[in-house]
Amino acid sequence: MQNFTDENNKIENNLVLPVLAVRGLVFFPGMMLQFDISRKKSVLAASESIVNDRLIFLVSQVHMEDGEPVGDDLYRVGVIARIKQVVHHSEEGAKLHVEGLCRGEITSFVQEEPYLLGNIVKCPMLTYKKSYKSEALIRIVHERFDEYLRLFKHVPPDVLLGVLQEKDCGRLADYIASNISIDFERKQYILDELRPLKRMQKLIDVLTEEIQILAVENEINQKAQAQMDENQREYFLKEQMRAIANELGEEDDPQQESDELRKKVRALQLSKVCEEKLLKECNKLYHMPSGSHEASVIRLYLDTCLELPWRKSSKEKLDLTRAQRILDQDHYGLVKVKERFIEILAVKSLAPLQNGQIICLVGPPGVGKTSIARSIARATGRKYVRVSLGGVSDEAEIMGHRKTYVGSMPGRIINAVKQAGVNNPLILLDEIDKLGTNFKGDPASALLEVLDPEQNGEFTDHYIDMPFDLSHVLFITTANDASRIPGPLYDRMDIIELGSYTLEEKLNIATKHLVKKQLTKHGIKARQLKFSKAALRQIIEGYTREAGVRTLERTIASVCRKTAKKIVLDPEFSSVSVKPEDLEELLGPRKYTQDRLPSENMVGLVNGLAWTSVGGELLPLEVAVMEGTGKIQLTGSLGDVMKESANAAITCIRTRAGALGISPKFYEKCDIHIHAPEGAVPKDGPSAGIAMATAITSALTAIPVRRDIAMTGEITLQGRVLPIGGLKEKAMAAYKNGIKTVLIPIDNVPDLAEIDEVVKKNVCFIPVKRVDTVLENALQCMPRPIQPEGQAISEEIPLHPAPADHYVEPARV
């Protein structure tokens, strides 16, 4: 003991040592132990210690299941130890013989890769004054330890001798704690205490609790032994039956198998009702002859039930910073989705028992709905399972078949949980809007119980025929069209809209993700093939027209394939940089051309804005006025809503014809033709109302419309401008086509928060409340109103501010 104390005193108070995280073990000063290490960090830390002074810091990790613990996963107090001997050492692992010297505490970490290296402070060895209290504590510890030995027979005799010889309170507490069979958390509880007398008191508490547990355990063992004696006769009889069955050639009879199944059923620790049901099936199997069809049905049913993770869960990771980092690494944009799931993690950390809401991601194909779900599973530490619902029209696909039917099996939900192996996976229900319905039932109705947090805690599959708890499962659904989701199912889900990607978002996704992915997929090194940003922008604008990035990825893959061919055929190939002028040779002629603005202000031509599934587009509207009898002609594949909007715009202009210098009888003497170019493309919706009103006014007054202005908004008969949807995509379309000013409904001002910053910097958004403000900003100049005597003044006057009751000051938002 004197040598140990002298060596302890030689250790400096502040050290920088390799840190070895041990799993399920707690070392104490003076303790000598051999143990194996296999983790790469542990082997490197031990190697570093052996090269230097053989000192190493041993500390327990908080959670045994952590495969690669970092600083926050370790306890603070551990033991400064010396490696006495390395029994075996290789890259795969080593066996160390170490001796604990003194307590130490981690103050900070110098590094975490390739191995843990920390700043260690030597804990002081506190002394105490011997008194009646210290003597009493020693005696109480001896008494408790004797009781422990009577109940636990596996303590070596030399440990008892060591306890009797030790007289120091601190060392006695460490010695006993290191040699009794208790879990590592309670050993760490004693190691953390530096005061000897307080450490003895904690040891007494631990021993008292352990003695009570051992007493109950012995009582249970005695009862179990008595029960075993009662079952011994039945056991011998069954063995005789098995021997007779073997003589008759029935070695694989179901009776032998049913006993093993009973053990597995009891080991699941299910509710009383579920356990009795499964044991009843085991009894049926026991009395059935080998090889019968019904026996194989019951055997398959029991195997399926036993494979379900009734009580097995994976540890959920609730680190918000880590989750945000993973989501940002895997996906660019998708801010709403990421924020929603970070909020779910925050709520889960504050209220672990709270069941989360079902999330439905709605958006066009290719925007990342399925892949973001996989990233969320990785960020939260959940198992990921995808269930495709596209084309499912049978209710039994969801709820399972009754086990009495031939070929019956569980439904897709239970199969997904079984595949995950835990009861808290992330299950992605893909394409929920494409469920079908036929005479076999309605699968959407079957999903009502699955996707209701208030009901899915007792989900009953027809095949299992027992309630299974789905409340711990995180369900995410995806859909392309929310209108095709049945109302009751839609009401149970929290809908998150994923719009189509803008040009800037596609460019960032291609730069940060798609190019790297395709280079790796085609075996091309980053230095061999490079894409300039201008080339990627040209590919997006000229060779793809989609909401997502699937076609963009396929186009990049096409360039990679051509480059791979060059690498293989040309031995002297070094590298290639793809530029805009190279695209026609690689991909052929440009497929899509950018809309062009008129070269000058024109009469009756207005730039409208439209939303499509592949993003926003410029929608020119033309109006021609001719002498006639008041006919109105609409062309350009306009839908019913858009035709009604055109009629509303004409009526609105008629109500204020005098104020606009238009003859009140124009509808009797003029024919009006409204046309939307690209006539083969169907167009519908009310958002072109103010654009048509402006074009009609321009055509009737012969005043040109500004070429650099675009507009969107629904119009009413009284000239009010109502809000529209898809403002983000429409604003991006205006920016791409060089529009400098966009007129939007005043009620859409809150939507400007979602518009990209680059668009806000280059486009001026003017909120409008009435059509009068639209005309004042869009027309090159305003006409004079008709005089009271009914004669109009033909000369035009410059643009002037609108009356204060409906004018909104133009502002760059």
Coordinates of N, CA, C and O in Angstrom, one line a residue, residues 144 146 189 201-202 373 399 445 457 576 627 727 779 785:
R144 N -23.1 -5.2 6.9 CA -23.8 -5.2 5.6 C -23.1 -6.2 4.6 O -23.8 -6.9 3.9
D146 N -21.3 -8.8 5.3 CA -21.5 -10.2 5.8 C -22.9 -10.6 5.3 O -23.1 -11.8 4.8
Y189 N -21.6 6.1 -8.9 CA -22.2 6.9 -7.8 C -21.2 7.0 -6.6 O -21.0 8.0 -6.0
Q201 N -20.9 6.2 3.7 CA -22.3 6.3 3.9 C -23.1 5.9 2.6 O -24.1 5.2 2.6
K202 N -22.5 6.3 1.4 CA -23.2 5.9 0.2 C -23.0 4.4 -0.1 O -24.0 3.8 -0.6
A373 N -37.6 12.2 -45.8 CA -38.0 11.3 -44.8 C -36.9 10.4 -44.3 O -36.7 10.1 -43.1
M399 N -54.9 -3.8 -43.3 CA -55.4 -4.4 -42.0 C -55.0 -5.9 -41.9 O -55.2 -6.5 -40.8
S445 N -60.0 4.2 -45.6 CA -60.7 4.1 -44.4 C -59.9 3.2 -43.4 O -60.0 3.5 -42.2
G457 N -52.7 3.5 -30.6 CA -52.0 2.9 -29.5 C -52.5 1.4 -29.3 O -51.9 0.6 -28.7
V576 N -11.8 17.6 -67.9 CA -12.7 18.4 -68.8 C -13.6 19.3 -67.9 O -14.0 18.9 -66.8
E627 N -64.1 47.0 -84.9 CA -65.5 47.4 -85.1 C -66.4 46.2 -85.3 O -66.0 45.2 -86.0
L727 N -47.4 32.6 -55.3 CA -46.6 33.9 -55.5 C -45.1 33.7 -55.6 O -44.4 34.3 -56.4
L779 N -50.2 51.3 -67.3 CA -50.3 52.0 -68.5 C -49.2 53.0 -68.7 O -48.7 53.6 -67.7
P785 N -60.7 61.6 -68.5 CA -62.1 61.1 -68.4 C -63.0 61.9 -69.4 O -62.6 63.0 -69.8

